[in-house]
Amino acid sequence: MSGGFSIFSFLGTLLATLIGVFIGFRLDRFSESRSSKNTTIQHLETIDEELEQNKEILSQNWNIINYLQREGNDGEHYALSICSTSAWEAAQDDNIIEHIDPELYREIQSLYSSYENLNELVKRLRTEVLHPDVVGDKETGEPDIFPETWTIEVARWNSELEEVELTGLGDLIKDTSNGLKVETQGLQSQVDQEKEKLSESLL
């Protein structure tokens, strides 16, 4: 009897231990999942703030170029701003894709890719030698990175006409900025919806 009792006691203890380990494992996974979702929500909040910031930058760039086209640029110097991408880069490092809708992830990724392309155009406009008589600093002799001639012609593919066309770099930046502003505003509402969905899943 004592041997039988010991076996049942051992099996009971083993079963209780296994159940405890299983429950503990599930609780750990649940806690990790909640923590990851909270982190994802925080990333979406910073992305939303960055989208709002970029929307302002796009508006400013459009207004600057529009002013120069309307008023002329004789004697005027300017600098366009580049869009921020730091919030999105941080979210990617934390594998945000694991907790948000895959389609939303692709749309955010596509938008930020467009930001980066626009940033390259802006950087080129800042540093391009746009005119043979580049304005220089009379004291140091160093060239001015913002010459008076503020735009050059570039070749781009027109998908509607299915042909290569020449356009001013300023015009290209202006048109691209306007399109990305609209796209950014539309994506912000989707990000807000995703934040609400994740928050509800934590209740």
PDB file of C-alpha atoms in Angstrom:
ATOM      1  CA  MET A   1       0.000   0.000   0.000  1.00  0.00           C
ATOM      2  CA  SER A   2       2.737   2.358   0.929  1.00  0.00           C
ATOM      3  CA  GLY A   3       4.470   1.689  -2.418  1.00  0.00           C
ATOM      4  CA  GLY A   4       1.243   2.287  -4.296  1.00  0.00           C
ATOM      5  CA  PHE A   5       0.611   5.421  -2.339  1.00  0.00           C
ATOM      6  CA  SER A   6       4.092   6.681  -3.185  1.00  0.00           C
ATOM      7  CA  ILE A   7       3.567   6.073  -6.894  1.00  0.00           C
ATOM      8  CA  PHE A   8       0.234   7.899  -6.918  1.00  0.00           C
ATOM      9  CA  SER A   9       1.754  10.675  -4.864  1.00  0.00           C
ATOM     10  CA  PHE A  10       4.641  10.950  -7.293  1.00  0.00           C
ATOM     11  CA  LEU A  11       2.330  10.963 -10.322  1.00  0.00           C
ATOM     12  CA  GLY A  12       0.104  13.551  -8.681  1.00  0.00           C
ATOM     13  CA  THR A  13       3.077  15.762  -7.916  1.00  0.00           C
ATOM     14  CA  LEU A  14       4.446  15.323 -11.446  1.00  0.00           C
ATOM     15  CA  LEU A  15       1.079  16.173 -12.997  1.00  0.00           C
ATOM     16  CA  ALA A  16       0.700  19.239 -10.807  1.00  0.00           C
ATOM     17  CA  THR A  17       4.216  20.343 -11.781  1.00  0.00           C
ATOM     18  CA  LEU A  18       3.532  19.869 -15.487  1.00  0.00           C
ATOM     19  CA  ILE A  19       0.259  21.763 -15.234  1.00  0.00           C
ATOM     20  CA  GLY A  20       2.034  24.537 -13.366  1.00  0.00           C
ATOM     21  CA  VAL A  21       4.769  24.730 -15.991  1.00  0.00           C
ATOM     22  CA  PHE A  22       2.183  24.766 -18.787  1.00  0.00           C
ATOM     23  CA  ILE A  23       0.150  27.505 -17.121  1.00  0.00           C
ATOM     24  CA  GLY A  24       3.297  29.486 -16.413  1.00  0.00           C
ATOM     25  CA  PHE A  25       4.380  29.129 -20.036  1.00  0.00           C
ATOM     26  CA  ARG A  26       0.987  30.299 -21.278  1.00  0.00           C
ATOM     27  CA  LEU A  27       1.025  33.246 -18.886  1.00  0.00           C
ATOM     28  CA  ASP A  28       4.505  34.204 -20.053  1.00  0.00           C
ATOM     29  CA  ARG A  29       3.416  34.028 -23.684  1.00  0.00           C
ATOM     30  CA  PHE A  30       0.301  36.060 -22.882  1.00  0.00           C
ATOM     31  CA  SER A  31       2.382  38.663 -21.057  1.00  0.00           C
ATOM     32  CA  GLU A  32       4.888  38.831 -23.928  1.00  0.00           C
ATOM     33  CA  SER A  33       2.060  39.204 -26.434  1.00  0.00           C
ATOM     34  CA  ARG A  34       0.507  42.077 -24.467  1.00  0.00           C
ATOM     35  CA  SER A  35       3.890  43.743 -24.105  1.00  0.00           C
ATOM     36  CA  SER A  36       4.579  43.419 -27.850  1.00  0.00           C
ATOM     37  CA  LYS A  37       1.161  44.832 -28.721  1.00  0.00           C
ATOM     38  CA  ASN A  38       1.710  47.770 -26.374  1.00  0.00           C
ATOM     39  CA  THR A  39       5.074  48.393 -28.027  1.00  0.00           C
ATOM     40  CA  THR A  40       3.417  48.226 -31.456  1.00  0.00           C
ATOM     41  CA  ILE A  41       0.788  50.759 -30.367  1.00  0.00           C
ATOM     42  CA  GLN A  42       3.573  53.087 -29.219  1.00  0.00           C
ATOM     43  CA  HIS A  43       5.310  52.693 -32.561  1.00  0.00           C
ATOM     44  CA  LEU A  44       2.082  53.479 -34.415  1.00  0.00           C
ATOM     45  CA  GLU A  45       1.664  56.605 -32.289  1.00  0.00           C
ATOM     46  CA  THR A  46       5.166  57.832 -33.160  1.00  0.00           C
ATOM     47  CA  ILE A  47       4.602  56.954 -36.827  1.00  0.00           C
ATOM     48  CA  ASP A  48       1.358  58.947 -36.731  1.00  0.00           C
ATOM     49  CA  GLU A  49       3.235  61.920 -35.276  1.00  0.00           C
ATOM     50  CA  GLU A  50       5.931  61.552 -37.927  1.00  0.00           C
ATOM     51  CA  LEU A  51       3.305  61.432 -40.676  1.00  0.00           C
ATOM     52  CA  GLU A  52       1.828  64.671 -39.352  1.00  0.00           C
ATOM     53  CA  GLN A  53       5.304  66.228 -39.293  1.00  0.00           C
ATOM     54  CA  ASN A  54       6.005  65.066 -42.845  1.00  0.00           C
ATOM     55  CA  LYS A  55       2.669  66.428 -44.005  1.00  0.00           C
ATOM     56  CA  GLU A  56       3.766  69.863 -42.772  1.00  0.00           C
ATOM     57  CA  ILE A  57       7.161  69.502 -44.479  1.00  0.00           C
ATOM     58  CA  LEU A  58       5.487  68.564 -47.761  1.00  0.00           C
ATOM     59  CA  SER A  59       3.215  71.615 -47.503  1.00  0.00           C
ATOM     60  CA  GLN A  60       6.164  73.900 -46.770  1.00  0.00           C
ATOM     61  CA  ASN A  61       8.155  72.567 -49.714  1.00  0.00           C
ATOM     62  CA  TRP A  62       5.182  73.026 -52.038  1.00  0.00           C
ATOM     63  CA  ASN A  63       4.647  76.589 -50.800  1.00  0.00           C
ATOM     64  CA  ILE A  64       8.332  77.518 -51.203  1.00  0.00           C
ATOM     65  CA  ILE A  65       8.517  76.301 -54.799  1.00  0.00           C
ATOM     66  CA  ASN A  66       5.127  77.790 -55.620  1.00  0.00           C
ATOM     67  CA  TYR A  67       6.307  81.151 -54.277  1.00  0.00           C
ATOM     68  CA  LEU A  68       9.482  81.057 -56.362  1.00  0.00           C
ATOM     69  CA  GLN A  69       7.518  80.127 -59.483  1.00  0.00           C
ATOM     70  CA  ARG A  70       5.007  82.903 -58.854  1.00  0.00           C
ATOM     71  CA  GLU A  71       7.274  85.687 -57.593  1.00  0.00           C
ATOM     72  CA  GLY A  72      10.569  84.799 -59.257  1.00  0.00           C
ATOM     73  CA  ASN A  73      13.814  83.952 -57.564  1.00  0.00           C
ATOM     74  CA  ASP A  74      16.097  86.833 -58.445  1.00  0.00           C
ATOM     75  CA  GLY A  75      18.365  87.289 -55.447  1.00  0.00           C
ATOM     76  CA  GLU A  76      16.408  84.760 -53.380  1.00  0.00           C
ATOM     77  CA  HIS A  77      17.916  81.779 -51.600  1.00  0.00           C
ATOM     78  CA  TYR A  78      15.983  78.945 -50.060  1.00  0.00           C
ATOM     79  CA  ALA A  79      16.261  75.485 -48.520  1.00  0.00           C
ATOM     80  CA  LEU A  80      13.720  72.693 -48.726  1.00  0.00           C
ATOM     81  CA  SER A  81      13.323  70.215 -45.874  1.00  0.00           C
ATOM     82  CA  ILE A  82      13.515  66.444 -46.104  1.00  0.00           C
ATOM     83  CA  CYS A  83      10.890  64.072 -44.708  1.00  0.00           C
ATOM     84  CA  SER A  84      11.622  62.220 -41.478  1.00  0.00           C
ATOM     85  CA  THR A  85      11.841  58.405 -41.481  1.00  0.00           C
ATOM     86  CA  SER A  86      13.228  57.659 -37.984  1.00  0.00           C
ATOM     87  CA  ALA A  87       9.920  56.464 -36.446  1.00  0.00           C
ATOM     88  CA  TRP A  88       9.365  53.964 -39.250  1.00  0.00           C
ATOM     89  CA  GLU A  89      12.931  52.704 -39.055  1.00  0.00           C
ATOM     90  CA  ALA A  90      12.561  52.103 -35.298  1.00  0.00           C
ATOM     91  CA  ALA A  91       9.269  50.255 -35.850  1.00  0.00           C
ATOM     92  CA  GLN A  92      10.881  47.967 -38.409  1.00  0.00           C
ATOM     93  CA  ASP A  93      13.690  47.160 -35.980  1.00  0.00           C
ATOM     94  CA  ASP A  94      11.037  45.957 -33.493  1.00  0.00           C
ATOM     95  CA  ASN A  95       9.307  43.758 -36.115  1.00  0.00           C
ATOM     96  CA  ILE A  96       6.080  45.738 -36.102  1.00  0.00           C
ATOM     97  CA  ILE A  97       4.898  43.563 -38.994  1.00  0.00           C
ATOM     98  CA  GLU A  98       4.106  40.772 -36.516  1.00  0.00           C
ATOM     99  CA  HIS A  99       1.216  42.708 -34.963  1.00  0.00           C
ATOM    100  CA  ILE A 100      -0.331  44.920 -37.654  1.00  0.00           C
ATOM    101  CA  ASP A 101      -2.362  44.243 -40.760  1.00  0.00           C
ATOM    102  CA  PRO A 102      -0.003  43.115 -43.573  1.00  0.00           C
ATOM    103  CA  GLU A 103      -1.703  45.386 -46.106  1.00  0.00           C
ATOM    104  CA  LEU A 104      -1.248  48.395 -43.822  1.00  0.00           C
ATOM    105  CA  TYR A 105       2.408  47.449 -43.373  1.00  0.00           C
ATOM    106  CA  ARG A 106       2.897  47.393 -47.154  1.00  0.00           C
ATOM    107  CA  GLU A 107       1.191  50.763 -47.559  1.00  0.00           C
ATOM    108  CA  ILE A 108       3.342  52.378 -44.857  1.00  0.00           C
ATOM    109  CA  GLN A 109       6.441  50.827 -46.388  1.00  0.00           C
ATOM    110  CA  SER A 110       5.476  52.138 -49.826  1.00  0.00           C
ATOM    111  CA  LEU A 111       4.834  55.655 -48.508  1.00  0.00           C
ATOM    112  CA  TYR A 112       8.165  55.802 -46.702  1.00  0.00           C
ATOM    113  CA  SER A 113       9.908  54.555 -49.826  1.00  0.00           C
ATOM    114  CA  SER A 114       8.345  57.502 -51.662  1.00  0.00           C
ATOM    115  CA  TYR A 115       9.548  59.822 -48.882  1.00  0.00           C
ATOM    116  CA  GLU A 116      13.089  58.547 -49.378  1.00  0.00           C
ATOM    117  CA  ASN A 117      12.883  59.071 -53.143  1.00  0.00           C
ATOM    118  CA  LEU A 118      11.650  62.618 -52.611  1.00  0.00           C
ATOM    119  CA  ASN A 119      14.416  63.251 -50.074  1.00  0.00           C
ATOM    120  CA  GLU A 120      16.973  62.321 -52.719  1.00  0.00           C
ATOM    121  CA  LEU A 121      15.448  64.851 -55.126  1.00  0.00           C
ATOM    122  CA  VAL A 122      15.545  67.548 -52.462  1.00  0.00           C
ATOM    123  CA  LYS A 123      19.157  66.754 -51.589  1.00  0.00           C
ATOM    124  CA  ARG A 124      20.061  66.920 -55.259  1.00  0.00           C
ATOM    125  CA  LEU A 125      18.374  70.291 -55.613  1.00  0.00           C
ATOM    126  CA  ARG A 126      20.324  71.536 -52.597  1.00  0.00           C
ATOM    127  CA  THR A 127      23.733  70.520 -53.902  1.00  0.00           C
ATOM    128  CA  GLU A 128      23.457  70.441 -57.697  1.00  0.00           C
ATOM    129  CA  VAL A 129      25.642  72.880 -59.594  1.00  0.00           C
ATOM    130  CA  LEU A 130      22.692  74.446 -61.338  1.00  0.00           C
ATOM    131  CA  HIS A 131      24.315  77.334 -63.189  1.00  0.00           C
ATOM    132  CA  PRO A 132      27.800  78.086 -64.528  1.00  0.00           C
ATOM    133  CA  ASP A 133      27.899  81.275 -62.481  1.00  0.00           C
ATOM    134  CA  VAL A 134      27.293  79.679 -59.122  1.00  0.00           C
ATOM    135  CA  VAL A 135      27.113  82.261 -56.383  1.00  0.00           C
ATOM    136  CA  GLY A 136      30.136  81.967 -54.098  1.00  0.00           C
ATOM    137  CA  ASP A 137      31.246  83.425 -50.822  1.00  0.00           C
ATOM    138  CA  LYS A 138      33.391  86.434 -51.719  1.00  0.00           C
ATOM    139  CA  GLU A 139      35.513  86.121 -48.581  1.00  0.00           C
ATOM    140  CA  THR A 140      36.255  82.401 -48.566  1.00  0.00           C
ATOM    141  CA  GLY A 141      35.789  81.626 -52.227  1.00  0.00           C
ATOM    142  CA  GLU A 142      33.685  78.599 -51.294  1.00  0.00           C
ATOM    143  CA  PRO A 143      30.705  77.876 -53.567  1.00  0.00           C
ATOM    144  CA  ASP A 144      27.217  78.548 -52.262  1.00  0.00           C
ATOM    145  CA  ILE A 145      25.134  75.342 -52.070  1.00  0.00           C
ATOM    146  CA  PHE A 146      21.971  77.373 -52.721  1.00  0.00           C
ATOM    147  CA  PRO A 147      22.658  79.066 -56.078  1.00  0.00           C
ATOM    148  CA  GLU A 148      20.220  81.576 -57.512  1.00  0.00           C
ATOM    149  CA  THR A 149      19.172  79.269 -60.338  1.00  0.00           C
ATOM    150  CA  TRP A 150      17.068  76.943 -58.244  1.00  0.00           C
ATOM    151  CA  THR A 151      15.941  74.278 -60.689  1.00  0.00           C
ATOM    152  CA  ILE A 152      17.210  72.141 -63.541  1.00  0.00           C
ATOM    153  CA  GLU A 153      15.494  69.884 -66.038  1.00  0.00           C
ATOM    154  CA  VAL A 154      15.356  66.171 -65.308  1.00  0.00           C
ATOM    155  CA  ALA A 155      14.054  63.238 -67.308  1.00  0.00           C
ATOM    156  CA  ARG A 156      11.293  61.160 -65.740  1.00  0.00           C
ATOM    157  CA  TRP A 157       8.936  58.425 -66.859  1.00  0.00           C
ATOM    158  CA  ASN A 158       5.320  59.528 -67.376  1.00  0.00           C
ATOM    159  CA  SER A 159       3.247  56.415 -66.688  1.00  0.00           C
ATOM    160  CA  GLU A 160       0.068  57.975 -68.103  1.00  0.00           C
ATOM    161  CA  LEU A 161       1.644  58.888 -71.441  1.00  0.00           C
ATOM    162  CA  GLU A 162       4.042  55.924 -71.276  1.00  0.00           C
ATOM    163  CA  GLU A 163       6.981  58.019 -72.366  1.00  0.00           C
ATOM    164  CA  VAL A 164       9.993  59.885 -71.005  1.00  0.00           C
ATOM    165  CA  GLU A 165       9.417  63.582 -70.419  1.00  0.00           C
ATOM    166  CA  LEU A 166      11.583  66.485 -69.313  1.00  0.00           C
ATOM    167  CA  THR A 167      10.463  68.525 -66.345  1.00  0.00           C
ATOM    168  CA  GLY A 168      11.996  70.989 -63.958  1.00  0.00           C
ATOM    169  CA  LEU A 169      13.390  69.440 -60.799  1.00  0.00           C
ATOM    170  CA  GLY A 170      11.488  72.057 -58.801  1.00  0.00           C
ATOM    171  CA  ASP A 171       8.269  71.134 -60.595  1.00  0.00           C
ATOM    172  CA  LEU A 172       8.897  67.446 -59.936  1.00  0.00           C
ATOM    173  CA  ILE A 173       9.452  68.055 -56.216  1.00  0.00           C
ATOM    174  CA  LYS A 174       6.383  70.283 -56.045  1.00  0.00           C
ATOM    175  CA  ASP A 175       4.090  67.769 -57.774  1.00  0.00           C
ATOM    176  CA  THR A 176       5.491  64.846 -55.766  1.00  0.00           C
ATOM    177  CA  SER A 177       5.101  66.734 -52.487  1.00  0.00           C
ATOM    178  CA  ASN A 178       1.464  67.484 -53.238  1.00  0.00           C
ATOM    179  CA  GLY A 179       0.693  63.853 -54.094  1.00  0.00           C
ATOM    180  CA  LEU A 180       2.471  62.521 -51.010  1.00  0.00           C
ATOM    181  CA  LYS A 181       0.630  64.964 -48.775  1.00  0.00           C
ATOM    182  CA  VAL A 182      -2.700  63.519 -49.919  1.00  0.00           C
ATOM    183  CA  GLU A 183      -1.391  59.967 -49.537  1.00  0.00           C
ATOM    184  CA  THR A 184      -0.049  60.742 -46.055  1.00  0.00           C
ATOM    185  CA  GLN A 185      -3.360  62.127 -44.877  1.00  0.00           C
ATOM    186  CA  GLY A 186      -5.195  59.022 -46.081  1.00  0.00           C
ATOM    187  CA  LEU A 187      -2.724  56.701 -44.376  1.00  0.00           C
ATOM    188  CA  GLN A 188      -3.043  58.519 -41.046  1.00  0.00           C
ATOM    189  CA  SER A 189      -6.670  57.430 -40.703  1.00  0.00           C
ATOM    190  CA  GLN A 190      -5.668  53.800 -41.328  1.00  0.00           C
ATOM    191  CA  VAL A 191      -2.943  54.009 -38.682  1.00  0.00           C
ATOM    192  CA  ASP A 192      -5.480  55.402 -36.197  1.00  0.00           C
ATOM    193  CA  GLN A 193      -7.859  52.531 -36.930  1.00  0.00           C
ATOM    194  CA  GLU A 194      -5.074  49.996 -36.405  1.00  0.00           C
ATOM    195  CA  LYS A 195      -4.194  51.566 -33.052  1.00  0.00           C
ATOM    196  CA  GLU A 196      -7.829  51.288 -31.937  1.00  0.00           C
ATOM    197  CA  LYS A 197      -8.015  47.651 -33.024  1.00  0.00           C
ATOM    198  CA  LEU A 198      -4.866  46.732 -31.080  1.00  0.00           C
ATOM    199  CA  SER A 199      -6.034  48.628 -28.008  1.00  0.00           C
ATOM    200  CA  GLU A 200      -9.360  46.785 -28.051  1.00  0.00           C
ATOM    201  CA  SER A 201      -7.541  43.431 -28.248  1.00  0.00           C
ATOM    202  CA  LEU A 202      -5.832  44.234 -24.937  1.00  0.00           C
ATOM    203  CA  LEU A 203      -9.114  44.698 -23.053  1.00  0.00           C
TER     204      LEU A 203
END
